[in-house]
PDB file of C-alpha atoms in Angstrom:
ATOM      1  CA  MET A   1     116.030 100.728 106.271  1.00 47.00           C
ATOM      2  CA  ILE A   2     119.150 100.451 108.373  1.00 52.00           C
ATOM      3  CA  ILE A   3     117.515 102.574 111.068  1.00 56.00           C
ATOM      4  CA  SER A   4     114.231 100.688 111.245  1.00 53.00           C
ATOM      5  CA  THR A   5     115.697  97.183 111.263  1.00 57.00           C
ATOM      6  CA  GLY A   6     118.329  97.782 113.912  1.00 63.00           C
ATOM      7  CA  THR A   7     121.024  96.279 111.696  1.00 68.00           C
ATOM      8  CA  LEU A   8     123.724  98.546 113.070  1.00 67.00           C
ATOM      9  CA  ASP A   9     122.556  98.535 116.712  1.00 68.00           C
ATOM     10  CA  SER A  10     125.375  96.252 117.868  1.00 75.00           C
ATOM     11  CA  LEU A  11     127.962  98.598 116.348  1.00 74.00           C
ATOM     12  CA  ILE A  12     126.395 101.838 117.535  1.00 71.00           C
ATOM     13  CA  THR A  13     125.355 100.861 121.078  1.00 71.00           C
ATOM     14  CA  PRO A  14     128.934 100.911 122.496  1.00 78.00           C
ATOM     15  CA  ILE A  15     129.503 104.379 121.021  1.00 75.00           C
ATOM     16  CA  MET A  16     126.220 105.660 122.459  1.00 70.00           C
ATOM     17  CA  ASN A  17     127.063 104.129 125.860  1.00 74.00           C
ATOM     18  CA  LYS A  18     130.438 105.933 125.883  1.00 76.00           C
ATOM     19  CA  LEU A  19     128.576 109.162 125.263  1.00 72.00           C
ATOM     20  CA  ALA A  20     126.346 108.318 128.272  1.00 70.00           C
ATOM     21  CA  ILE A  21     123.303 108.051 126.016  1.00 69.00           C
ATOM     22  CA  SER A  22     121.286 104.897 126.564  1.00 69.00           C
ATOM     23  CA  GLY A  23     117.915 103.409 125.785  1.00 72.00           C
ATOM     24  CA  PRO A  24     116.524 100.933 123.278  1.00 72.00           C
ATOM     25  CA  LEU A  25     115.973 103.543 120.552  1.00 72.00           C
ATOM     26  CA  MET A  26     119.177 105.522 121.051  1.00 73.00           C
ATOM     27  CA  PRO A  27     121.300 103.629 118.482  1.00 72.00           C
ATOM     28  CA  ARG A  28     118.678 104.293 115.841  1.00 75.00           C
ATOM     29  CA  ILE A  29     118.314 107.924 116.858  1.00 80.00           C
ATOM     30  CA  GLY A  30     122.097 108.269 116.631  1.00 77.00           C
ATOM     31  CA  VAL A  31     122.146 106.870 113.086  1.00 80.00           C
ATOM     32  CA  LEU A  32     119.213 109.098 112.163  1.00 85.00           C
ATOM     33  CA  CYS A  33     121.096 112.175 113.417  1.00 86.00           C
ATOM     34  CA  VAL A  34     124.231 111.224 111.460  1.00 86.00           C
ATOM     35  CA  LEU A  35     122.203 110.653 108.282  1.00 90.00           C
ATOM     36  CA  LEU A  36     120.314 113.920 108.777  1.00 93.00           C
ATOM     37  CA  LEU A  37     123.603 115.788 109.221  1.00 94.00           C
ATOM     38  CA  ALA A  38     124.961 114.149 106.040  1.00 94.00           C
ATOM     39  CA  ILE A  39     121.867 115.234 104.091  1.00 94.00           C
ATOM     40  CA  ILE A  40     122.155 118.806 105.395  1.00 94.00           C
ATOM     41  CA  LEU A  41     125.851 119.035 104.479  1.00 96.00           C
ATOM     42  CA  PHE A  42     125.227 117.488 101.044  1.00 95.00           C
ATOM     43  CA  CYS A  43     122.366 119.891 100.330  1.00 94.00           C
ATOM     44  CA  LYS A  44     124.356 122.953 101.428  1.00 94.00           C
ATOM     45  CA  LYS A  45     127.273 121.964  99.215  1.00 95.00           C
ATOM     46  CA  TYR A  46     125.449 120.993  96.017  1.00 96.00           C
ATOM     47  CA  PHE A  47     122.108 122.854  95.985  1.00 95.00           C
ATOM     48  CA  SER A  48     120.937 126.454  96.169  1.00 95.00           C
ATOM     49  CA  LYS A  49     118.530 127.654  98.862  1.00 95.00           C
ATOM     50  CA  GLY A  50     115.744 127.856  96.283  1.00 96.00           C
ATOM     51  CA  GLU A  51     116.258 124.243  95.237  1.00 96.00           C
ATOM     52  CA  ILE A  52     116.304 123.092  98.855  1.00 95.00           C
ATOM     53  CA  LYS A  53     113.080 124.987  99.623  1.00 96.00           C
ATOM     54  CA  LEU A  54     111.416 123.514  96.532  1.00 96.00           C
ATOM     55  CA  TRP A  55     112.552 120.005  97.537  1.00 94.00           C
ATOM     56  CA  LEU A  56     111.272 120.464 101.105  1.00 94.00           C
ATOM     57  CA  LYS A  57     107.919 121.806  99.843  1.00 96.00           C
ATOM     58  CA  LYS A  58     107.536 118.858  97.467  1.00 95.00           C
ATOM     59  CA  SER A  59     108.568 116.373 100.167  1.00 93.00           C
ATOM     60  CA  TYR A  60     106.054 117.888 102.572  1.00 94.00           C
ATOM     61  CA  SER A  61     103.243 117.809 100.007  1.00 93.00           C
ATOM     62  CA  LEU A  62     104.003 114.161  99.211  1.00 87.00           C
ATOM     63  CA  PHE A  63     104.054 113.328 102.924  1.00 88.00           C
ATOM     64  CA  VAL A  64     100.705 115.063 103.466  1.00 88.00           C
ATOM     65  CA  MET A  65      99.262 113.240 100.461  1.00 83.00           C
ATOM     66  CA  ILE A  66     100.623 109.747 101.231  1.00 78.00           C
ATOM     67  CA  PHE A  67     100.796 109.426 105.020  1.00 82.00           C
ATOM     68  CA  PRO A  68      97.029 109.661 105.728  1.00 83.00           C
ATOM     69  CA  LYS A  69      96.373 106.982 103.101  1.00 75.00           C
ATOM     70  CA  VAL A  70      98.929 104.669 104.653  1.00 72.00           C
ATOM     71  CA  VAL A  71      97.547 105.183 108.156  1.00 79.00           C
ATOM     72  CA  GLY A  72      93.991 104.890 106.828  1.00 78.00           C
ATOM     73  CA  GLY A  73      94.820 101.679 104.974  1.00 69.00           C
ATOM     74  CA  ILE A  74      96.380 100.163 108.060  1.00 73.00           C
ATOM     75  CA  PHE A  75      93.378 101.238 110.159  1.00 80.00           C
ATOM     76  CA  VAL A  76      90.838  99.845 107.674  1.00 76.00           C
ATOM     77  CA  CYS A  77      92.797  96.597 107.422  1.00 67.00           C
ATOM     78  CA  GLY A  78      92.749  96.240 111.203  1.00 74.00           C
ATOM     79  CA  CYS A  79      89.014  97.004 111.384  1.00 80.00           C
ATOM     80  CA  LEU A  80      88.190  94.522 108.622  1.00 71.00           C
ATOM     81  CA  ALA A  81      90.293  91.866 110.313  1.00 69.00           C
ATOM     82  CA  ALA A  82      88.316  92.425 113.510  1.00 79.00           C
ATOM     83  CA  MET A  83      84.849  92.615 111.893  1.00 81.00           C
ATOM     84  CA  ILE A  84      84.989  90.057 109.077  1.00 76.00           C
ATOM     85  CA  ASN A  85      85.683  86.408 109.694  1.00 77.00           C
ATOM     86  CA  LEU A  86      88.516  86.167 107.190  1.00 70.00           C
ATOM     87  CA  THR A  87      89.063  82.489 107.908  1.00 75.00           C
ATOM     88  CA  ASP A  88      85.880  81.725 105.933  1.00 79.00           C
ATOM     89  CA  TYR A  89      87.520  83.093 102.782  1.00 81.00           C
ATOM     90  CA  MET A  90      90.931  81.565 103.364  1.00 86.00           C
ATOM     91  CA  ILE A  91      89.791  78.183 102.015  1.00 90.00           C
ATOM     92  CA  TYR A  92      90.611  79.548  98.561  1.00 90.00           C
ATOM     93  CA  PHE A  93      94.075  80.740  99.555  1.00 93.00           C
ATOM     94  CA  ASP A  94      95.225  78.430 102.365  1.00 91.00           C
ATOM     95  CA  ASP A  95      97.056  76.158  99.948  1.00 93.00           C
ATOM     96  CA  ASN A  96      99.480  76.891  97.140  1.00 95.00           C
ATOM     97  CA  ASN A  97      97.528  75.890  94.053  1.00 95.00           C
ATOM     98  CA  VAL A  98      97.263  77.436  90.612  1.00 95.00           C
ATOM     99  CA  LEU A  99      93.560  78.274  90.969  1.00 94.00           C
ATOM    100  CA  GLY A 100      94.096  80.134  94.249  1.00 94.00           C
ATOM    101  CA  ASN A 101      97.019  82.055  92.777  1.00 96.00           C
ATOM    102  CA  ILE A 102      95.038  83.005  89.660  1.00 96.00           C
ATOM    103  CA  LEU A 103      92.055  84.090  91.765  1.00 93.00           C
ATOM    104  CA  ILE A 104      94.155  86.290  94.054  1.00 94.00           C
ATOM    105  CA  ALA A 105      95.982  87.740  91.012  1.00 95.00           C
ATOM    106  CA  LEU A 106      92.617  88.676  89.460  1.00 92.00           C
ATOM    107  CA  ILE A 107      91.431  90.230  92.722  1.00 88.00           C
ATOM    108  CA  ALA A 108      94.705  92.127  93.139  1.00 89.00           C
ATOM    109  CA  ALA A 109      94.642  93.332  89.529  1.00 87.00           C
ATOM    110  CA  LEU A 110      91.232  94.911  90.040  1.00 81.00           C
ATOM    111  CA  MET A 111      92.059  96.437  93.422  1.00 80.00           C
ATOM    112  CA  TYR A 112      94.173  99.508  93.963  1.00 76.00           C
ATOM    113  CA  PHE A 113      96.697  99.657  96.767  1.00 76.00           C
ATOM    114  CA  GLY A 114     100.255 100.796  97.082  1.00 76.00           C
ATOM    115  CA  THR A 115     103.163  98.678  98.201  1.00 77.00           C
ATOM    116  CA  ILE A 116     103.204  99.890 101.804  1.00 76.00           C
ATOM    117  CA  VAL A 117      99.502  99.268 102.382  1.00 79.00           C
ATOM    118  CA  GLY A 118      99.743  96.023 100.395  1.00 83.00           C
ATOM    119  CA  VAL A 119     102.332  94.651 102.790  1.00 86.00           C
ATOM    120  CA  THR A 120      99.994  95.337 105.721  1.00 85.00           C
ATOM    121  CA  ILE A 121      97.058  93.728 103.925  1.00 86.00           C
ATOM    122  CA  VAL A 122      99.089  90.642 103.005  1.00 89.00           C
ATOM    123  CA  SER A 123     100.461  90.389 106.542  1.00 88.00           C
ATOM    124  CA  THR A 124      96.922  90.404 107.944  1.00 87.00           C
ATOM    125  CA  LEU A 125      95.722  87.825 105.407  1.00 89.00           C
ATOM    126  CA  HIS A 126      98.794  85.682 106.096  1.00 89.00           C
ATOM    127  CA  ASP A 127      97.963  85.777 109.824  1.00 89.00           C
ATOM    128  CA  PHE A 128      94.501  84.449 108.947  1.00 87.00           C
ATOM    129  CA  GLY A 129      95.903  81.483 107.056  1.00 90.00           C
ATOM    130  CA  MET A 130      96.817  82.642 103.562  1.00 93.00           C
ATOM    131  CA  HIS A 131      99.599  80.475 102.120  1.00 95.00           C
ATOM    132  CA  GLY A 132     102.871  82.126 101.128  1.00 95.00           C
ATOM    133  CA  GLY A 133     102.314  81.509  97.407  1.00 96.00           C
ATOM    134  CA  PRO A 134      99.035  83.420  97.060  1.00 96.00           C
ATOM    135  CA  ALA A 135     100.405  86.058  99.457  1.00 95.00           C
ATOM    136  CA  MET A 136     103.358  86.646  97.128  1.00 96.00           C
ATOM    137  CA  THR A 137     101.006  86.754  94.139  1.00 96.00           C
ATOM    138  CA  LEU A 138      98.969  89.443  95.886  1.00 94.00           C
ATOM    139  CA  LEU A 139     102.124  91.399  96.743  1.00 93.00           C
ATOM    140  CA  LEU A 140     103.274  91.295  93.121  1.00 94.00           C
ATOM    141  CA  ALA A 141      99.997  91.931  91.297  1.00 94.00           C
ATOM    142  CA  GLY A 142      98.448  94.489  93.666  1.00 90.00           C
ATOM    143  CA  PRO A 143     100.872  97.386  93.257  1.00 89.00           C
ATOM    144  CA  ALA A 144     101.698  96.507  89.632  1.00 91.00           C
ATOM    145  CA  ILE A 145      98.283  97.182  88.123  1.00 89.00           C
ATOM    146  CA  SER A 146      94.738  98.160  88.975  1.00 84.00           C
ATOM    147  CA  LEU A 147      91.468  98.754  87.182  1.00 84.00           C
ATOM    148  CA  PRO A 148      91.967 102.557  87.253  1.00 82.00           C
ATOM    149  CA  SER A 149      95.447 102.211  85.738  1.00 85.00           C
ATOM    150  CA  VAL A 150      94.135  99.940  82.964  1.00 88.00           C
ATOM    151  CA  LEU A 151      91.375 102.444  82.202  1.00 85.00           C
ATOM    152  CA  ALA A 152      93.975 105.227  82.112  1.00 84.00           C
ATOM    153  CA  LEU A 153      96.240 103.190  79.814  1.00 88.00           C
ATOM    154  CA  ILE A 154      93.579 102.379  77.207  1.00 89.00           C
ATOM    155  CA  PRO A 155      93.445 105.866  75.607  1.00 87.00           C
ATOM    156  CA  ILE A 156      97.246 106.047  75.549  1.00 90.00           C
ATOM    157  CA  VAL A 157      98.303 102.608  74.268  1.00 95.00           C
ATOM    158  CA  GLY A 158      95.018 101.102  73.102  1.00 93.00           C
ATOM    159  CA  VAL A 159      92.759  98.347  74.367  1.00 95.00           C
ATOM    160  CA  LYS A 160      94.867  95.478  73.033  1.00 96.00           C
ATOM    161  CA  LYS A 161      98.118  96.584  74.693  1.00 96.00           C
ATOM    162  CA  ALA A 162      96.422  97.575  77.965  1.00 94.00           C
ATOM    163  CA  LEU A 163      94.667  94.212  78.264  1.00 95.00           C
ATOM    164  CA  SER A 164      97.886  92.442  77.267  1.00 96.00           C
ATOM    165  CA  PHE A 165      99.661  94.228  80.102  1.00 96.00           C
ATOM    166  CA  LEU A 166      96.864  93.280  82.516  1.00 95.00           C
ATOM    167  CA  LEU A 167      97.027  89.624  81.467  1.00 96.00           C
ATOM    168  CA  ALA A 168     100.844  89.623  81.640  1.00 97.00           C
ATOM    169  CA  VAL A 169     100.759  90.955  85.215  1.00 96.00           C
ATOM    170  CA  ILE A 170      98.168  88.347  86.203  1.00 96.00           C
ATOM    171  CA  LEU A 171     100.068  85.525  84.471  1.00 97.00           C
ATOM    172  CA  PHE A 172     103.547  86.374  85.722  1.00 98.00           C
ATOM    173  CA  SER A 173     102.469  87.193  89.273  1.00 97.00           C
ATOM    174  CA  THR A 174     100.553  83.890  89.361  1.00 97.00           C
ATOM    175  CA  ILE A 175     103.586  81.946  88.149  1.00 97.00           C
ATOM    176  CA  SER A 176     105.931  83.787  90.522  1.00 97.00           C
ATOM    177  CA  GLY A 177     103.629  83.299  93.502  1.00 97.00           C
ATOM    178  CA  PHE A 178     103.122  79.628  92.707  1.00 98.00           C
ATOM    179  CA  VAL A 179     106.871  78.994  92.353  1.00 97.00           C
ATOM    180  CA  PHE A 180     107.491  80.966  95.560  1.00 97.00           C
ATOM    181  CA  GLY A 181     104.897  78.835  97.351  1.00 96.00           C
ATOM    182  CA  LEU A 182     106.548  75.641  96.119  1.00 96.00           C
ATOM    183  CA  THR A 183     110.017  76.853  97.054  1.00 95.00           C
ATOM    184  CA  PHE A 184     109.372  78.386 100.449  1.00 88.00           C
TER     185      PHE A 184
END
């Protein structure tokens, strides 16, 4: 997070300039190198080679599994924003009202998207006029629950508890989004 936001750029830039390394990304690359070195030293001190190899294999498999979905989600979101006139549907979500928040919570509870893709989707919808309240509701309800997760929960905890969880997510994300919309 520190690297991507440029929080430490003002502290690192003078050091990088003294080392005759310049450019807009150099402070972030410097921090990345320091963090990478810290991880390497930590791993060598506290973990065996087998554990490190297992960790790297698992990290790589997670990257291969997640990264295409993130890129695909961002691509699909961009294509939909270009093809569909989203402003036609924003009449339901352009104001912070309880009905709009409930509707977006229901939609989000039936959809399935992770947090990273959800942020991109909400950003696109916000650019097309979605109010901050329903946007927050979508951000809260989307990653919290989905139809596949409810269907997977039913055999484990039962229909009553699974539907209670679904309704609780819808209710609390609606309330949180509505209060957020009133506050900000």
